[in-house]
Tab-separated table of N, CA and C in Angstrom:
chain	number	residue	atom	x	y	z
A	1	LYS	N	0.689	-0.636	-13.122
A	1	LYS	CA	1.112	0.181	-11.987
A	1	LYS	C	2.398	-0.410	-11.413
A	2	SER	N	3.401	0.416	-11.338
A	2	SER	CA	4.682	-0.059	-10.825
A	2	SER	C	4.902	0.442	-9.401
A	3	THR	N	5.627	-0.348	-8.661
A	3	THR	CA	5.899	0.022	-7.277
A	3	THR	C	7.280	0.638	-7.157
A	4	ASP	N	7.337	1.823	-6.622
A	4	ASP	CA	8.616	2.509	-6.475
A	4	ASP	C	9.107	2.471	-5.031
A	5	LEU	N	10.339	2.042	-4.869
A	5	LEU	CA	10.919	2.020	-3.529
A	5	LEU	C	12.010	3.073	-3.450
A	6	SER	N	11.602	4.302	-3.221
A	6	SER	CA	12.583	5.378	-3.162
A	6	SER	C	12.971	5.653	-1.711
A	7	ASN	N	11.986	5.983	-0.911
A	7	ASN	CA	12.261	6.261	0.499
A	7	ASN	C	11.287	5.508	1.386
A	8	GLY	N	11.695	4.338	1.833
A	8	GLY	CA	10.816	3.559	2.689
A	8	GLY	C	10.273	2.338	1.993
A	9	ARG	N	9.170	1.818	2.507
A	9	ARG	CA	8.578	0.619	1.936
A	9	ARG	C	7.186	0.906	1.402
A	10	TYR	N	6.796	0.144	0.403
A	10	TYR	CA	5.473	0.310	-0.191
A	10	TYR	C	4.694	-0.989	-0.032
A	11	THR	N	3.539	-0.895	0.557
A	11	THR	CA	2.756	-2.098	0.807
A	11	THR	C	1.393	-2.010	0.145
A	12	ASP	N	1.007	-3.093	-0.505
A	12	ASP	CA	-0.307	-3.155	-1.138
A	12	ASP	C	-1.111	-4.259	-0.472
A	13	VAL	N	-2.310	-3.939	-0.082
A	13	VAL	CA	-3.131	-4.924	0.612
A	13	VAL	C	-4.544	-4.950	0.049
A	14	LEU	N	-5.065	-6.157	-0.073
A	14	LEU	CA	-6.441	-6.317	-0.527
A	14	LEU	C	-7.289	-6.757	0.658
A	15	VAL	N	-8.270	-5.962	0.992
A	15	VAL	CA	-9.135	-6.315	2.109
A	15	VAL	C	-10.581	-6.376	1.660
A	16	ARG	N	-11.351	-7.177	2.349
A	16	ARG	CA	-12.756	-7.308	1.983
A	16	ARG	C	-13.603	-6.399	2.866
A	17	ASP	N	-14.426	-5.592	2.243
A	17	ASP	CA	-15.255	-4.660	2.992
A	17	ASP	C	-16.661	-4.645	2.412
A	18	ASP	N	-17.627	-4.995	3.244
A	18	ASP	CA	-19.031	-4.996	2.824
A	18	ASP	C	-19.245	-5.855	1.583
A	19	GLY	N	-18.584	-7.002	1.526
A	19	GLY	CA	-18.789	-7.901	0.400
A	19	GLY	C	-18.071	-7.452	-0.851
A	20	ALA	N	-17.280	-6.396	-0.749
A	20	ALA	CA	-16.545	-5.913	-1.917
A	20	ALA	C	-15.058	-5.867	-1.590
A	21	TRP	N	-14.259	-6.076	-2.629
A	21	TRP	CA	-12.813	-6.049	-2.418
A	21	TRP	C	-12.297	-4.626	-2.575
A	22	ARG	N	-11.630	-4.167	-1.538
A	22	ARG	CA	-11.076	-2.811	-1.584
A	22	ARG	C	-9.565	-2.884	-1.641
A	23	PHE	N	-9.002	-2.100	-2.527
A	23	PHE	CA	-7.554	-2.082	-2.665
A	23	PHE	C	-6.972	-0.960	-1.821
A	24	ILE	N	-6.228	-1.352	-0.806
A	24	ILE	CA	-5.629	-0.346	0.072
A	24	ILE	C	-4.118	-0.357	-0.068
A	25	SER	N	-3.569	0.795	-0.308
A	25	SER	CA	-2.112	0.896	-0.436
A	25	SER	C	-1.601	2.009	0.456
A	26	TRP	N	-0.563	1.710	1.207
A	26	TRP	CA	0.006	2.756	2.037
A	26	TRP	C	1.515	2.647	2.003
A	27	HIS	N	2.202	3.698	2.299
A	27	HIS	CA	3.631	3.672	2.241
A	27	HIS	C	4.233	4.331	3.442
A	28	GLY	N	5.157	3.617	4.038
A	28	GLY	CA	5.800	4.152	5.229
A	28	GLY	C	7.262	3.801	5.265
A	29	GLY	N	7.998	4.535	6.038
A	29	GLY	CA	9.432	4.268	6.109
A	29	GLY	C	10.093	5.200	7.098
A	30	ALA	N	11.351	5.406	6.908
A	30	ALA	CA	12.084	6.295	7.806
A	30	ALA	C	11.896	7.751	7.393
A	31	ASP	N	11.857	8.601	8.382
A	31	ASP	CA	11.708	10.027	8.084
A	31	ASP	C	13.042	10.582	7.608
A	32	ASP	N	12.994	11.235	6.471
A	32	ASP	CA	14.237	11.769	5.909
A	32	ASP	C	14.573	13.112	6.547
């Protein structure tokens, strides 16, 4: 999986939930 930085920033975060690792990814940036 490649990360594309076209418009804004892409963040990948690993968080622990209920004893399991959940992969959360969200992307935010400036409104075009």
